[in-house]
PDB file of C-alpha atoms in Angstrom:
ATOM      1  CA  MET A 607      -0.105  -0.025   0.001  1.00 56.00           C
ATOM      2  CA  SER A 608       1.453   3.313  -0.924  1.00 70.00           C
ATOM      3  CA  CYS A 609       0.120   6.571  -2.668  1.00 93.00           C
ATOM      4  CA  MET A 610       1.157   9.970  -3.615  1.00 98.00           C
ATOM      5  CA  VAL A 611       0.573  12.739  -1.124  1.00 98.00           C
ATOM      6  CA  LYS A 612      -0.475  16.350  -1.565  1.00 98.00           C
ATOM      7  CA  ILE A 613      -0.142  18.692   1.486  1.00 98.00           C
ATOM      8  CA  CYS A 614      -2.631  21.421   0.811  1.00 97.00           C
ATOM      9  CA  GLY A 615      -2.883  24.975   2.592  1.00 96.00           C
ATOM     10  CA  ILE A 616       0.949  25.717   2.465  1.00 97.00           C
ATOM     11  CA  ASN A 617       1.422  29.264   3.786  1.00 96.00           C
ATOM     12  CA  SER A 618       4.702  29.342   5.447  1.00 96.00           C
ATOM     13  CA  GLU A 619       8.362  28.715   4.706  1.00 96.00           C
ATOM     14  CA  ASP A 620       8.367  26.152   7.635  1.00 97.00           C
ATOM     15  CA  ALA A 621       5.380  24.324   5.935  1.00 97.00           C
ATOM     16  CA  VAL A 622       7.188  24.057   2.590  1.00 98.00           C
ATOM     17  CA  ILE A 623      10.435  22.738   4.176  1.00 97.00           C
ATOM     18  CA  ALA A 624       8.462  20.248   6.239  1.00 97.00           C
ATOM     19  CA  ALA A 625       6.448  18.933   3.310  1.00 98.00           C
ATOM     20  CA  MET A 626       9.478  18.681   1.072  1.00 98.00           C
ATOM     21  CA  SER A 627      11.595  17.001   3.634  1.00 97.00           C
ATOM     22  CA  ALA A 628       8.967  14.395   4.358  1.00 97.00           C
ATOM     23  CA  GLY A 629       8.569  13.422   0.864  1.00 97.00           C
ATOM     24  CA  ALA A 630       5.377  15.245  -0.293  1.00 98.00           C
ATOM     25  CA  ASP A 631       4.493  14.706  -4.097  1.00 98.00           C
ATOM     26  CA  ALA A 632       2.505  18.023  -4.333  1.00 98.00           C
ATOM     27  CA  LEU A 633       1.994  21.237  -2.521  1.00 98.00           C
ATOM     28  CA  GLY A 634      -1.340  23.136  -2.367  1.00 98.00           C
ATOM     29  CA  TYR A 635      -1.604  26.866  -2.121  1.00 98.00           C
ATOM     30  CA  VAL A 636      -4.930  28.476  -1.350  1.00 97.00           C
ATOM     31  CA  PHE A 637      -6.004  31.566  -3.221  1.00 97.00           C
ATOM     32  CA  PHE A 638      -9.259  32.101  -1.410  1.00 95.00           C
ATOM     33  CA  PRO A 639      -9.421  35.037   0.942  1.00 93.00           C
ATOM     34  CA  PRO A 640     -12.057  33.619   3.433  1.00 92.00           C
ATOM     35  CA  SER A 641      -9.569  30.588   4.187  1.00 92.00           C
ATOM     36  CA  PRO A 642      -7.224  30.790   7.076  1.00 92.00           C
ATOM     37  CA  ARG A 643      -4.842  29.353   4.684  1.00 95.00           C
ATOM     38  CA  HIS A 644      -5.097  31.918   1.999  1.00 95.00           C
ATOM     39  CA  ILE A 645      -1.824  33.416   0.591  1.00 96.00           C
ATOM     40  CA  SER A 646      -1.178  36.484  -1.384  1.00 97.00           C
ATOM     41  CA  LEU A 647       0.459  36.525  -4.891  1.00 97.00           C
ATOM     42  CA  ASN A 648       3.754  37.700  -3.267  1.00 97.00           C
ATOM     43  CA  GLY A 649       3.487  34.859  -0.786  1.00 95.00           C
ATOM     44  CA  ALA A 650       2.921  32.379  -3.470  1.00 96.00           C
ATOM     45  CA  ALA A 651       6.150  33.737  -5.275  1.00 96.00           C
ATOM     46  CA  THR A 652       8.189  33.424  -2.185  1.00 96.00           C
ATOM     47  CA  LEU A 653       6.819  29.890  -1.155  1.00 96.00           C
ATOM     48  CA  THR A 654       7.245  28.347  -4.511  1.00 96.00           C
ATOM     49  CA  GLU A 655      10.601  29.608  -5.779  1.00 94.00           C
ATOM     50  CA  ARG A 656      12.559  26.845  -4.248  1.00 91.00           C
ATOM     51  CA  VAL A 657      10.273  24.083  -4.897  1.00 97.00           C
ATOM     52  CA  PRO A 658      11.777  21.593  -7.468  1.00 96.00           C
ATOM     53  CA  ASN A 659       9.910  20.561 -10.678  1.00 95.00           C
ATOM     54  CA  SER A 660       9.462  17.088  -9.302  1.00 97.00           C
ATOM     55  CA  ILE A 661       6.982  18.376  -6.796  1.00 98.00           C
ATOM     56  CA  LEU A 662       3.547  19.648  -8.241  1.00 98.00           C
ATOM     57  CA  LYS A 663       2.565  23.107  -7.253  1.00 98.00           C
ATOM     58  CA  VAL A 664      -1.198  23.216  -7.130  1.00 98.00           C
ATOM     59  CA  GLY A 665      -3.329  26.509  -6.875  1.00 98.00           C
ATOM     60  CA  LEU A 666      -6.652  26.176  -5.200  1.00 97.00           C
ATOM     61  CA  PHE A 667      -9.424  28.670  -6.416  1.00 97.00           C
ATOM     62  CA  VAL A 668     -13.163  28.911  -5.685  1.00 96.00           C
ATOM     63  CA  ASP A 669     -15.240  30.243  -8.638  1.00 97.00           C
ATOM     64  CA  ALA A 670     -12.301  32.616  -9.593  1.00 97.00           C
ATOM     65  CA  GLY A 671     -11.939  34.404 -12.942  1.00 97.00           C
ATOM     66  CA  ASN A 672      -9.483  33.765 -15.498  1.00 97.00           C
ATOM     67  CA  GLU A 673      -7.399  36.900 -14.813  1.00 97.00           C
ATOM     68  CA  ALA A 674      -7.118  36.041 -10.935  1.00 97.00           C
ATOM     69  CA  ILE A 675      -6.147  32.501 -11.862  1.00 98.00           C
ATOM     70  CA  ALA A 676      -3.622  33.607 -14.465  1.00 98.00           C
ATOM     71  CA  ASN A 677      -2.035  36.160 -12.043  1.00 98.00           C
ATOM     72  CA  ALA A 678      -1.741  33.281  -9.421  1.00 98.00           C
ATOM     73  CA  VAL A 679      -0.215  30.752 -11.976  1.00 98.00           C
ATOM     74  CA  LYS A 680       2.435  33.374 -12.970  1.00 97.00           C
ATOM     75  CA  ALA A 681       3.291  34.466  -9.340  1.00 97.00           C
ATOM     76  CA  GLY A 682       3.694  30.894  -8.070  1.00 97.00           C
ATOM     77  CA  ASN A 683       4.873  29.137 -11.298  1.00 97.00           C
ATOM     78  CA  LEU A 684       1.871  26.684 -10.691  1.00 98.00           C
ATOM     79  CA  ASP A 685       1.548  23.217 -12.327  1.00 98.00           C
ATOM     80  CA  VAL A 686      -2.096  22.543 -11.593  1.00 98.00           C
ATOM     81  CA  ILE A 687      -5.168  24.553 -10.988  1.00 98.00           C
ATOM     82  CA  GLN A 688      -7.697  23.247  -8.401  1.00 98.00           C
ATOM     83  CA  LEU A 689     -11.207  24.426  -8.808  1.00 98.00           C
ATOM     84  CA  HIS A 690     -13.066  24.083  -5.498  1.00 95.00           C
ATOM     85  CA  GLY A 691     -16.210  25.878  -6.156  1.00 94.00           C
ATOM     86  CA  SER A 692     -19.354  25.366  -8.256  1.00 95.00           C
ATOM     87  CA  GLU A 693     -17.370  25.263 -11.572  1.00 97.00           C
ATOM     88  CA  THR A 694     -19.054  23.372 -14.248  1.00 98.00           C
ATOM     89  CA  PRO A 695     -17.554  20.806 -16.777  1.00 98.00           C
ATOM     90  CA  ASP A 696     -17.504  23.629 -19.427  1.00 98.00           C
ATOM     91  CA  ARG A 697     -15.799  25.913 -16.968  1.00 98.00           C
ATOM     92  CA  VAL A 698     -13.185  23.089 -16.330  1.00 98.00           C
ATOM     93  CA  LYS A 699     -12.666  22.923 -20.185  1.00 98.00           C
ATOM     94  CA  GLU A 700     -12.329  26.653 -20.427  1.00 98.00           C
ATOM     95  CA  VAL A 701      -9.710  26.909 -17.678  1.00 98.00           C
ATOM     96  CA  GLN A 702      -7.757  24.102 -19.313  1.00 98.00           C
ATOM     97  CA  ASP A 703      -7.798  25.795 -22.745  1.00 98.00           C
ATOM     98  CA  VAL A 704      -7.149  29.453 -21.485  1.00 97.00           C
ATOM     99  CA  LEU A 705      -4.449  28.718 -19.052  1.00 97.00           C
ATOM    100  CA  GLY A 706      -2.953  25.555 -20.648  1.00 97.00           C
ATOM    101  CA  LEU A 707      -2.491  23.678 -17.398  1.00 98.00           C
ATOM    102  CA  ARG A 708      -3.886  20.572 -15.862  1.00 98.00           C
ATOM    103  CA  VAL A 709      -7.239  21.057 -13.776  1.00 98.00           C
ATOM    104  CA  MET A 710      -8.353  19.518 -10.847  1.00 98.00           C
ATOM    105  CA  LYS A 711     -12.085  19.496  -9.849  1.00 98.00           C
ATOM    106  CA  ALA A 712     -13.131  19.054  -6.321  1.00 97.00           C
ATOM    107  CA  ILE A 713     -16.266  16.911  -5.879  1.00 96.00           C
ATOM    108  CA  SER A 714     -18.235  17.191  -2.632  1.00 94.00           C
ATOM    109  CA  VAL A 715     -19.180  13.672  -1.578  1.00 94.00           C
ATOM    110  CA  SER A 716     -21.756  12.210   1.090  1.00 91.00           C
ATOM    111  CA  THR A 717     -23.637   9.582  -0.912  1.00 93.00           C
ATOM    112  CA  ALA A 718     -22.938   7.243  -3.875  1.00 95.00           C
ATOM    113  CA  GLU A 719     -25.266   9.531  -5.848  1.00 96.00           C
ATOM    114  CA  ASP A 720     -22.585  12.193  -5.610  1.00 95.00           C
ATOM    115  CA  LEU A 721     -19.910   9.974  -7.150  1.00 96.00           C
ATOM    116  CA  ASP A 722     -22.334   8.898  -9.807  1.00 97.00           C
ATOM    117  CA  ARG A 723     -22.866  12.509 -10.865  1.00 96.00           C
ATOM    118  CA  ALA A 724     -19.231  12.995 -10.920  1.00 97.00           C
ATOM    119  CA  ALA A 725     -18.642  10.105 -13.228  1.00 97.00           C
ATOM    120  CA  ALA A 726     -21.151  11.361 -15.641  1.00 97.00           C
ATOM    121  CA  THR A 727     -20.098  14.971 -15.775  1.00 98.00           C
ATOM    122  CA  TYR A 728     -16.451  15.533 -14.760  1.00 98.00           C
ATOM    123  CA  ASP A 729     -14.673  12.187 -15.192  1.00 98.00           C
ATOM    124  CA  GLY A 730     -12.484  12.193 -18.150  1.00 98.00           C
ATOM    125  CA  VAL A 731     -13.003  16.088 -18.423  1.00 98.00           C
ATOM    126  CA  ALA A 732     -10.771  17.200 -15.357  1.00 98.00           C
ATOM    127  CA  ASP A 733      -7.200  15.981 -15.223  1.00 98.00           C
ATOM    128  CA  PHE A 734      -7.644  15.166 -11.631  1.00 98.00           C
ATOM    129  CA  LEU A 735     -10.832  14.613  -9.607  1.00 98.00           C
ATOM    130  CA  LEU A 736     -10.629  15.363  -5.878  1.00 98.00           C
ATOM    131  CA  PHE A 737     -13.090  13.578  -3.687  1.00 97.00           C
ATOM    132  CA  ASP A 738     -13.807  15.710  -0.573  1.00 94.00           C
ATOM    133  CA  ALA A 739     -16.364  15.378   2.154  1.00 90.00           C
ATOM    134  CA  LYS A 740     -19.376  17.827   1.822  1.00 82.00           C
ATOM    135  CA  PRO A 741     -18.739  20.732   4.242  1.00 71.00           C
ATOM    136  CA  PRO A 742     -20.962  21.246   7.294  1.00 54.00           C
ATOM    137  CA  LYS A 743     -23.971  23.423   6.780  1.00 60.00           C
ATOM    138  CA  ASP A 744     -22.446  26.100   8.912  1.00 58.00           C
ATOM    139  CA  SER A 745     -19.078  26.130   7.131  1.00 52.00           C
ATOM    140  CA  THR A 746     -17.904  29.120   5.031  1.00 51.00           C
ATOM    141  CA  LEU A 747     -15.128  26.972   3.338  1.00 56.00           C
ATOM    142  CA  PRO A 748     -15.606  24.435   0.671  1.00 54.00           C
ATOM    143  CA  GLY A 749     -12.818  22.354   1.970  1.00 49.00           C
ATOM    144  CA  GLY A 750     -10.357  21.951   4.889  1.00 50.00           C
ATOM    145  CA  ASN A 751     -13.223  21.253   7.373  1.00 48.00           C
ATOM    146  CA  ALA A 752     -11.752  18.172   8.896  1.00 61.00           C
ATOM    147  CA  VAL A 753     -14.828  16.168   7.907  1.00 72.00           C
ATOM    148  CA  SER A 754     -14.678  12.707   6.193  1.00 85.00           C
ATOM    149  CA  PHE A 755     -17.136  10.652   4.123  1.00 92.00           C
ATOM    150  CA  ASP A 756     -17.635   6.930   3.796  1.00 93.00           C
ATOM    151  CA  TRP A 757     -14.532   5.708   2.040  1.00 95.00           C
ATOM    152  CA  THR A 758     -16.252   2.498   0.975  1.00 95.00           C
ATOM    153  CA  LEU A 759     -18.297   4.531  -1.664  1.00 96.00           C
ATOM    154  CA  LEU A 760     -15.101   4.595  -3.645  1.00 96.00           C
ATOM    155  CA  SER A 761     -14.100   0.976  -3.296  1.00 92.00           C
ATOM    156  CA  GLY A 762     -14.209  -0.807  -6.646  1.00 91.00           C
ATOM    157  CA  ARG A 763     -14.925   2.164  -8.789  1.00 94.00           C
ATOM    158  CA  GLU A 764     -12.779   3.010 -11.868  1.00 95.00           C
ATOM    159  CA  TRP A 765     -12.028   6.604 -13.066  1.00 97.00           C
ATOM    160  CA  LYS A 766     -10.818   7.961 -16.355  1.00 97.00           C
ATOM    161  CA  SER A 767      -9.317  10.933 -14.575  1.00 98.00           C
ATOM    162  CA  ASN A 768      -6.595  10.547 -11.992  1.00 97.00           C
ATOM    163  CA  TRP A 769      -7.947  11.167  -8.562  1.00 98.00           C
ATOM    164  CA  MET A 770      -7.376  12.135  -4.879  1.00 97.00           C
ATOM    165  CA  LEU A 771      -9.057  11.442  -1.690  1.00 97.00           C
ATOM    166  CA  ALA A 772      -9.500  14.169   0.837  1.00 96.00           C
ATOM    167  CA  GLY A 773     -11.658  15.089   3.927  1.00 92.00           C
ATOM    168  CA  GLY A 774     -10.713  14.381   7.459  1.00 92.00           C
ATOM    169  CA  LEU A 775      -7.631  12.618   6.815  1.00 96.00           C
ATOM    170  CA  ASP A 776      -4.885  12.628   9.355  1.00 97.00           C
ATOM    171  CA  PRO A 777      -1.814  10.518  10.225  1.00 97.00           C
ATOM    172  CA  ASN A 778      -3.911   8.057  12.219  1.00 96.00           C
ATOM    173  CA  ASN A 779      -6.489   7.155   9.685  1.00 96.00           C
ATOM    174  CA  VAL A 780      -4.893   7.761   6.226  1.00 97.00           C
ATOM    175  CA  ALA A 781      -3.450   4.273   5.835  1.00 96.00           C
ATOM    176  CA  GLU A 782      -6.935   2.817   6.429  1.00 96.00           C
ATOM    177  CA  ALA A 783      -8.532   5.275   4.020  1.00 96.00           C
ATOM    178  CA  VAL A 784      -6.083   4.184   1.276  1.00 96.00           C
ATOM    179  CA  GLU A 785      -6.650   0.579   1.964  1.00 95.00           C
ATOM    180  CA  ILE A 786     -10.449   0.862   1.737  1.00 95.00           C
ATOM    181  CA  SER A 787     -10.566   3.417  -1.215  1.00 96.00           C
ATOM    182  CA  ASN A 788      -7.439   2.287  -3.224  1.00 95.00           C
ATOM    183  CA  ALA A 789      -6.795   5.945  -3.643  1.00 97.00           C
ATOM    184  CA  PRO A 790      -3.723   6.662  -5.894  1.00 97.00           C
ATOM    185  CA  TRP A 791      -3.381  10.094  -4.053  1.00 98.00           C
ATOM    186  CA  VAL A 792      -4.427  11.563  -0.731  1.00 98.00           C
ATOM    187  CA  ASP A 793      -4.749  15.242  -0.017  1.00 97.00           C
ATOM    188  CA  VAL A 794      -4.513  16.732   3.527  1.00 97.00           C
ATOM    189  CA  SER A 795      -4.701  20.149   5.202  1.00 95.00           C
ATOM    190  CA  SER A 796      -6.357  20.536   8.544  1.00 93.00           C
ATOM    191  CA  GLY A 797      -5.172  16.946   9.343  1.00 95.00           C
ATOM    192  CA  VAL A 798      -1.615  17.968   9.640  1.00 97.00           C
ATOM    193  CA  GLU A 799      -2.135  21.389  11.474  1.00 97.00           C
ATOM    194  CA  ARG A 800      -1.025  22.472  15.004  1.00 96.00           C
ATOM    195  CA  THR A 801      -3.696  25.116  14.964  1.00 95.00           C
ATOM    196  CA  ARG A 802      -6.117  26.245  12.417  1.00 92.00           C
ATOM    197  CA  GLY A 803      -4.010  27.287   9.383  1.00 93.00           C
ATOM    198  CA  VAL A 804      -0.545  26.398  10.967  1.00 96.00           C
ATOM    199  CA  LYS A 805       1.068  23.321   9.719  1.00 97.00           C
ATOM    200  CA  ASP A 806       2.837  20.864  12.151  1.00 98.00           C
ATOM    201  CA  ALA A 807       6.112  19.322  10.768  1.00 98.00           C
ATOM    202  CA  ARG A 808       5.822  16.095  12.829  1.00 98.00           C
ATOM    203  CA  LYS A 809       2.192  15.604  11.618  1.00 98.00           C
ATOM    204  CA  ILE A 810       3.196  16.239   8.060  1.00 98.00           C
ATOM    205  CA  ASN A 811       6.022  13.718   8.507  1.00 98.00           C
ATOM    206  CA  ALA A 812       3.798  11.163  10.206  1.00 98.00           C
ATOM    207  CA  PHE A 813       0.996  11.461   7.616  1.00 98.00           C
ATOM    208  CA  ILE A 814       3.333  10.867   4.556  1.00 98.00           C
ATOM    209  CA  ARG A 815       5.050   7.953   6.177  1.00 97.00           C
ATOM    210  CA  ALA A 816       1.669   6.393   6.864  1.00 97.00           C
ATOM    211  CA  ALA A 817       0.184   7.173   3.521  1.00 97.00           C
ATOM    212  CA  LYS A 818       3.252   5.794   1.747  1.00 95.00           C
ATOM    213  CA  GLY A 819       3.441   2.722   3.948  1.00 89.00           C
ATOM    214  CA  TYR A 820       6.920   3.331   5.517  1.00 83.00           C
TER     215      TYR A 820
END
């Protein structure tokens, strides 16, 4: 059992160093002001300049326009655009065409029907699918809410797009999540934080070791 790991919500030099040192395969940068993990364009430039090409740099956006995305891509030298809002399949295609980068579409999951809809609409359109738990009703954030869904819903399903599992993952449950879902990628943010929006180097290391079966 082993998979690729994305550490999302990178917003400090310490977090970059911790994630790279532990063996992260992708780093996620949040360009969404309501999030405690949001970073500015200058912040993105600073926090991505030392990241090698072997590690994917992913920018997270929520219903953002082309100009805002393009500015962030340029500042952070991003490799992948993560759409975490209400973007349609047509919007996914538009972003791919306009920006010329791979696009990840987040899918909110609570039931099997949510996965069925994703299979019928986004699978094979987006380069990556990110299966995340539906946020609590009182949440103002589309992700990073430390909430999980039933991983068995993904068991046995096959996808045209590459995909990631997210939502409520932490060092203690990620190995089980990978075993049940057979996820090729996992994505974590709040599960490796010391306090809200502040990454913990020990948790990042423990998470990656567990996910990769070390």
